[in-house]
Amino acid sequence: MSVSQCGSEYVRSEHRPVHRILVLTPRVSGDVAAWWAQHPMFRSRRASLVRRLWRYRCAGPGPEDGHGALKPAAHALFKKLKDEELELLVQAVESRGAGQSGCVWVARAEQRGTKQALPPQLLLCRLYRWPDLRDPHELKRLSCCQSFGGWRGCGEGATLCCNPHHLSRLAMPETPPPPYSKISPFSCPWAEVSERPNSSHLESGCNAHGDWRDPSLAWSTTRDGCWCKLAYWEHRTRVGRLYAVHETSVNIFCELPQGSGFSLGQLQAERRSAAVRRARSKIGRGLLLSQERDGVWAYNRSEHPIFASSPTLGPPGARGLPVRKVLPGYSLQVFDYERAGGQASWRRPGDGPCDPNSIRISFAKGWGPCYSRQFITACPCWLEILLTKPR
């Protein structure tokens, strides 16, 4: 007779020992990913993805968050995501939105859980983009997302995309206002400015009405099948041909790892000043321009601000066109279709006429009566967006 020991049991046998293996599984609580990291037996590819996600969070916490305050909610959300969605989320945060990343789906019911007080999209945006973000209403979903129009009141799907790079932050004058937005466009004396654009120096010349614009920048029609045309300028010279936009959204960029659109990096010019070269180096991923139900939106994908102006950005009846600053990661409605009705063209001395259905966007450099650059033609690199004339 032999005696064998296995765990806490002793088994007697007349012939040979019988081994009974008792597998003890600890009850996991708290931080699941941290527990896995301490137990090599349970390390997995999923745990590696979770550690990578936590490593790429924003360096500084928000004003009301201590270090690690969002960690329990974040890991609770990670635990609910499928392996494929964890991989998509890792790709999005590691590329910082530079590449095309898919939607990361989470059940809408998960937003009402007790372990996660924040909605998934708000939680991930605070972790990876804006630590000071407080309200989901500060966010705008990009048109490239499959949940576009859903979580903001349209659609009742069972799942919701929480990819933080499928969201942008709304640019509102109140939070925070650009310093020049509080000043009337006519509050600084510009009438005596000696350096004004001279139409005789323009590539396209001047027409009978003194307009400095290129005569080829004419209205597109519905027969063209496009909703706008893009013209790229360097100071007073247009570079390249008009780019017709047929899709509902278009990327405008110099360097974009993935994706298609209007590539400014491929446009060649005979001579470029140092100022133009510096400004072009800051365009990077550029902006995403999209046509939506309420108007035209611009999302700043670059690492530097852009500046936008259109007849619908200012209050009704205002003199002059305001210029709005759009920070990286922010979106601005640069044209409002409803307000555009009844707008008439007007002229500002030295800056030529204003098309009531056009938008001007400058890369990295602002302009206006209180800037050293009085007119947009003084900006090194800028874009003119000519909207299709409504019938």
XYZ file of C-alpha atoms in Angstrom:
391
model
C 0.000 0.000 0.000
C 1.272 3.458 -0.866
C 0.273 6.905 0.196
C 0.302 9.837 -2.243
C -0.290 13.486 -1.480
C -2.033 15.884 -3.879
C -3.050 19.276 -2.567
C -4.615 18.595 0.813
C -5.926 15.069 0.049
C -4.339 11.718 0.843
C -5.356 8.731 -1.289
C -4.628 5.137 -0.175
C -4.177 2.472 -2.851
C -3.009 -1.149 -2.751
C -1.424 -1.057 -6.203
C -0.328 2.437 -7.269
C -0.963 5.995 -6.152
C -3.914 7.866 -7.618
C -3.183 11.558 -8.196
C -6.061 13.971 -7.934
C -5.088 17.447 -9.105
C -6.962 20.281 -7.492
C -6.936 23.470 -9.542
C -7.418 26.501 -7.369
C -8.701 29.615 -9.209
C -8.348 32.831 -7.262
C -11.281 35.192 -7.170
C -10.224 38.232 -9.222
C -11.257 41.647 -8.061
C -10.097 45.177 -8.666
C -7.725 45.903 -11.517
C -7.932 42.814 -13.749
C -5.115 43.893 -16.084
C -2.745 44.530 -13.156
C -3.578 41.119 -11.693
C -2.805 39.443 -15.018
C 0.527 41.289 -15.211
C 1.554 39.819 -11.814
C 0.631 36.231 -12.795
C 2.592 34.942 -15.803
C 0.213 32.005 -16.100
C -2.587 34.390 -17.148
C -0.610 36.751 -19.403
C -2.178 37.029 -22.830
C -2.262 39.153 -25.941
C -5.349 40.886 -24.608
C -3.515 41.926 -21.445
C -0.696 43.295 -23.619
C -3.216 45.429 -25.551
C -4.640 46.805 -22.302
C -1.172 47.753 -21.057
C -0.411 49.506 -24.350
C -3.663 51.453 -24.127
C -2.905 52.633 -20.624
C 0.630 53.652 -21.615
C -0.653 55.981 -24.386
C -3.038 57.981 -22.205
C -2.550 61.757 -21.875
C 0.417 62.587 -19.672
C -1.397 65.028 -17.402
C -4.729 64.394 -15.671
C -7.626 66.799 -15.888
C -8.099 69.557 -13.317
C -10.466 67.400 -11.245
C -8.720 64.064 -11.762
C -5.918 62.721 -9.656
C -3.364 60.386 -11.208
C -5.125 57.108 -11.938
C -8.604 58.431 -11.075
C -9.990 57.183 -14.396
C -8.156 53.859 -14.257
C -10.960 51.718 -12.746
C -13.532 53.035 -15.246
C -11.095 52.671 -18.143
C -10.222 49.056 -17.342
C -13.880 48.241 -16.787
C -14.560 49.524 -20.319
C -11.544 47.684 -21.788
C -12.816 44.461 -20.236
C -16.132 44.825 -22.094
C -14.553 45.385 -25.503
C -13.903 42.481 -27.840
C -10.333 41.636 -28.826
C -10.840 43.093 -32.323
C -12.113 46.356 -30.890
C -9.192 46.579 -28.474
C -6.840 46.229 -31.449
C -8.663 49.012 -33.349
C -8.504 51.263 -30.301
C -4.763 50.625 -29.921
C -4.202 51.500 -33.589
C -6.180 54.735 -33.228
C -4.449 56.005 -30.084
C -0.943 54.989 -31.162
C -1.295 56.770 -34.517
C -3.092 59.719 -32.851
C -5.680 59.624 -35.592
C -3.177 59.941 -38.439
C -4.344 56.753 -40.130
C -7.773 55.478 -40.972
C -9.088 53.592 -37.955
C -12.305 51.644 -37.699
C -15.184 52.137 -35.294
C -14.819 50.778 -31.751
C -18.271 49.528 -30.804
C -19.694 49.432 -27.305
C -23.251 48.596 -26.277
C -25.352 51.641 -25.481
C -26.573 49.872 -22.333
C -23.018 49.943 -20.976
C -23.296 53.707 -20.499
C -25.746 53.157 -17.640
C -23.497 50.830 -15.640
C -22.570 51.659 -12.071
C -18.855 50.987 -12.531
C -18.537 53.556 -15.295
C -20.042 56.921 -14.485
C -18.764 58.567 -17.696
C -20.138 57.784 -21.168
C -17.576 55.720 -23.140
C -16.852 58.451 -25.705
C -16.298 61.049 -22.968
C -14.084 58.712 -20.947
C -11.809 57.835 -23.871
C -11.595 61.438 -25.100
C -10.459 62.518 -21.634
C -7.921 59.709 -21.517
C -6.397 60.212 -24.954
C -7.202 63.705 -26.211
C -8.589 66.372 -23.844
C -8.119 65.770 -20.087
C -10.121 68.939 -19.324
C -13.209 67.759 -21.253
C -16.304 67.733 -19.043
C -19.450 67.467 -21.150
C -20.340 65.181 -24.082
C -22.084 68.157 -25.709
C -18.647 69.691 -26.291
C -17.959 66.880 -28.757
C -18.917 66.506 -32.401
C -18.763 63.216 -34.232
C -16.883 63.245 -37.529
C -18.717 62.361 -40.713
C -16.314 59.459 -41.373
C -17.683 57.592 -38.333
C -20.443 55.027 -38.802
C -22.183 56.417 -35.706
C -22.303 59.890 -37.290
C -25.624 61.495 -36.364
C -26.476 58.732 -33.902
C -25.421 59.648 -30.399
C -26.289 63.302 -30.939
C -29.973 62.508 -31.246
C -30.418 60.641 -34.531
C -30.684 56.881 -34.700
C -31.307 54.322 -32.003
C -28.743 51.627 -32.735
C -27.854 49.078 -30.079
C -24.144 49.953 -30.284
C -22.150 53.166 -30.356
C -18.651 53.972 -31.605
C -16.337 55.260 -28.886
C -13.164 55.720 -30.979
C -11.778 59.023 -29.595
C -10.358 59.950 -33.001
C -13.798 59.729 -34.577
C -14.751 62.725 -32.443
C -13.737 66.369 -32.451
C -14.204 69.181 -29.991
C -16.500 72.033 -30.900
C -14.810 75.388 -31.373
C -16.981 77.899 -29.533
C -16.129 81.579 -29.007
C -17.056 81.304 -25.334
C -14.599 78.477 -24.505
C -12.079 80.035 -24.903
C -12.533 83.073 -27.143
C -9.716 83.970 -29.514
C -8.338 87.332 -28.426
C -9.358 89.003 -31.675
C -12.938 87.681 -31.688
C -13.974 90.259 -29.042
C -12.845 93.124 -31.275
C -14.924 94.522 -34.075
C -13.258 94.001 -37.448
C -13.389 97.772 -37.851
C -12.149 98.706 -34.369
C -8.526 99.072 -35.525
C -7.542 101.678 -38.084
C -6.827 99.902 -41.332
C -7.802 102.639 -43.704
C -4.300 104.125 -43.545
C -2.468 100.826 -44.053
C 0.149 101.489 -46.683
C 0.709 97.897 -47.780
C -2.411 96.651 -49.477
C -2.857 93.987 -52.129
C -2.235 95.388 -55.571
C -4.369 93.709 -58.184
C -1.790 94.471 -60.861
C 0.597 92.062 -59.129
C -1.858 89.226 -59.138
C -1.410 86.234 -61.369
C -4.908 86.525 -62.765
C -5.164 90.298 -63.127
C -8.086 92.565 -62.380
C -11.499 92.647 -64.001
C -13.640 95.652 -64.851
C -14.996 95.859 -61.308
C -11.586 95.846 -59.640
C -11.957 92.274 -58.403
C -8.619 90.631 -57.587
C -9.930 87.093 -57.834
C -8.996 84.673 -60.584
C -11.651 84.766 -63.314
C -11.607 80.950 -63.428
C -13.027 80.871 -59.892
C -16.577 80.907 -61.186
C -19.660 79.301 -59.740
C -19.858 75.575 -60.181
C -23.247 74.297 -61.197
C -25.262 71.236 -60.357
C -24.242 69.824 -63.733
C -20.678 69.525 -62.396
C -21.867 67.067 -59.773
C -19.728 68.711 -57.065
C -20.780 70.687 -54.016
C -17.673 72.882 -53.865
C -14.389 73.670 -55.572
C -11.089 74.284 -53.785
C -8.434 76.798 -54.755
C -5.037 76.867 -53.032
C -3.193 80.182 -52.752
C 0.268 81.271 -51.664
C -0.021 84.955 -50.816
C -1.587 86.486 -53.974
C -0.795 83.635 -56.360
C -3.012 80.662 -56.977
C -1.079 77.393 -57.195
C -2.465 74.441 -59.117
C -5.863 73.892 -60.626
C -9.274 74.000 -59.034
C -10.102 70.812 -57.150
C -13.735 69.714 -57.493
C -15.212 67.901 -54.467
C -17.829 65.252 -55.227
C -17.811 63.263 -51.972
C -19.515 64.577 -48.838
C -16.118 65.025 -47.154
C -12.575 65.661 -48.346
C -9.121 65.653 -46.731
C -6.904 68.660 -47.522
C -3.332 67.933 -46.482
C 0.389 67.982 -47.167
C 1.315 64.767 -45.347
C -1.270 62.080 -44.665
C -0.157 58.473 -43.996
C -3.458 57.012 -45.201
C -6.407 58.370 -47.068
C -7.071 60.434 -50.164
C -8.138 63.958 -51.008
C -6.593 67.257 -52.072
C -2.819 66.890 -51.590
C -1.195 70.309 -51.311
C 2.212 68.644 -50.995
C 2.094 67.654 -54.658
C 1.485 71.182 -55.927
C 4.612 72.719 -57.415
C 5.462 76.417 -57.648
C 8.352 78.101 -59.436
C 9.564 80.095 -56.434
C 8.543 79.790 -52.811
C 9.585 82.217 -50.116
C 10.921 81.080 -46.757
C 7.622 82.137 -45.149
C 5.647 79.917 -47.517
C 7.952 76.963 -46.907
C 7.613 77.370 -43.139
C 3.821 77.593 -43.364
C 3.615 74.538 -45.643
C 5.678 72.532 -43.160
C 2.933 73.155 -40.569
C 0.024 71.941 -42.699
C 0.767 68.273 -42.025
C -2.473 66.283 -41.902
C -4.364 69.486 -42.698
C -8.114 69.531 -42.287
C -11.237 67.530 -43.031
C -13.931 69.510 -44.861
C -17.418 68.000 -44.792
C -20.819 68.942 -46.140
C -23.515 68.209 -43.575
C -27.208 68.927 -43.263
C -26.754 72.227 -41.434
C -23.790 73.516 -43.397
C -20.084 73.027 -44.004
C -17.755 71.921 -41.192
C -13.962 72.066 -40.934
C -12.061 69.713 -38.613
C -8.454 70.657 -37.875
C -6.381 67.465 -38.183
C -3.006 69.218 -38.056
C -0.837 70.109 -35.071
C -1.183 73.864 -35.641
C -4.210 76.188 -35.632
C -6.118 77.133 -38.734
C -8.056 80.377 -39.252
C -11.422 80.546 -41.012
C -13.661 83.298 -42.312
C -17.019 83.292 -44.078
C -20.082 85.569 -44.314
C -22.067 83.344 -41.913
C -19.540 83.292 -39.047
C -20.378 86.762 -37.787
C -23.595 88.055 -36.219
C -26.341 89.187 -38.614
C -25.764 92.649 -39.995
C -22.148 92.820 -38.798
C -19.727 94.899 -40.819
C -16.770 92.926 -42.070
C -16.019 89.230 -41.875
C -14.843 87.792 -38.555
C -11.884 85.430 -38.453
C -12.138 82.400 -36.175
C -9.259 80.398 -34.808
C -9.658 76.598 -34.836
C -7.230 74.719 -32.599
C -5.894 71.227 -33.421
C -8.556 68.593 -32.835
C -11.415 71.120 -32.947
C -14.276 71.500 -35.421
C -16.038 74.647 -36.576
C -19.137 75.176 -38.684
C -17.539 77.442 -41.240
C -20.688 77.948 -43.300
C -24.338 77.922 -42.259
C -26.773 77.175 -45.082
C -29.757 78.656 -43.243
C -28.023 81.942 -42.498
C -26.578 82.154 -45.992
C -29.960 83.014 -47.505
C -30.183 86.661 -48.410
C -26.477 87.330 -47.978
C -25.231 89.888 -50.462
C -21.705 90.346 -51.688
C -19.797 93.261 -50.205
C -16.420 94.865 -50.643
C -13.738 95.778 -48.134
C -11.198 98.359 -49.325
C -7.930 96.732 -50.330
C -9.227 93.167 -49.961
C -11.496 92.919 -52.971
C -15.096 91.730 -52.997
C -16.417 88.977 -50.767
C -18.308 86.092 -52.299
C -21.326 85.430 -50.023
C -21.025 81.691 -50.679
C -17.324 81.187 -50.121
C -15.039 80.269 -47.230
C -11.420 81.234 -46.680
C -9.086 79.208 -44.477
C -5.472 80.074 -43.678
C -2.985 77.513 -42.406
C -1.135 78.468 -39.186
C -1.386 82.245 -39.754
C -4.260 84.572 -38.872
C -5.192 87.850 -40.484
C -7.371 90.854 -39.786
C -7.278 94.537 -38.863
C -5.457 93.855 -35.587
C -2.910 91.454 -37.073
C 0.298 92.339 -38.831
C -1.318 90.607 -41.811
C -4.238 92.841 -42.670
C -5.635 90.735 -45.500
C -5.758 87.053 -46.307
C -3.548 87.657 -49.333
C -0.751 88.388 -46.858
C -1.025 84.845 -45.431
C 1.596 82.440 -46.811
C -0.764 79.501 -47.452
C -4.525 79.673 -47.635
C -7.492 77.954 -49.149
C -10.572 79.307 -50.886
C -13.681 77.138 -50.847
C -16.242 78.020 -53.500
C -19.611 76.484 -52.685
C -22.035 75.428 -55.381
C -24.553 78.185 -55.982
C -27.988 77.173 -54.763
C -30.783 77.186 -57.299
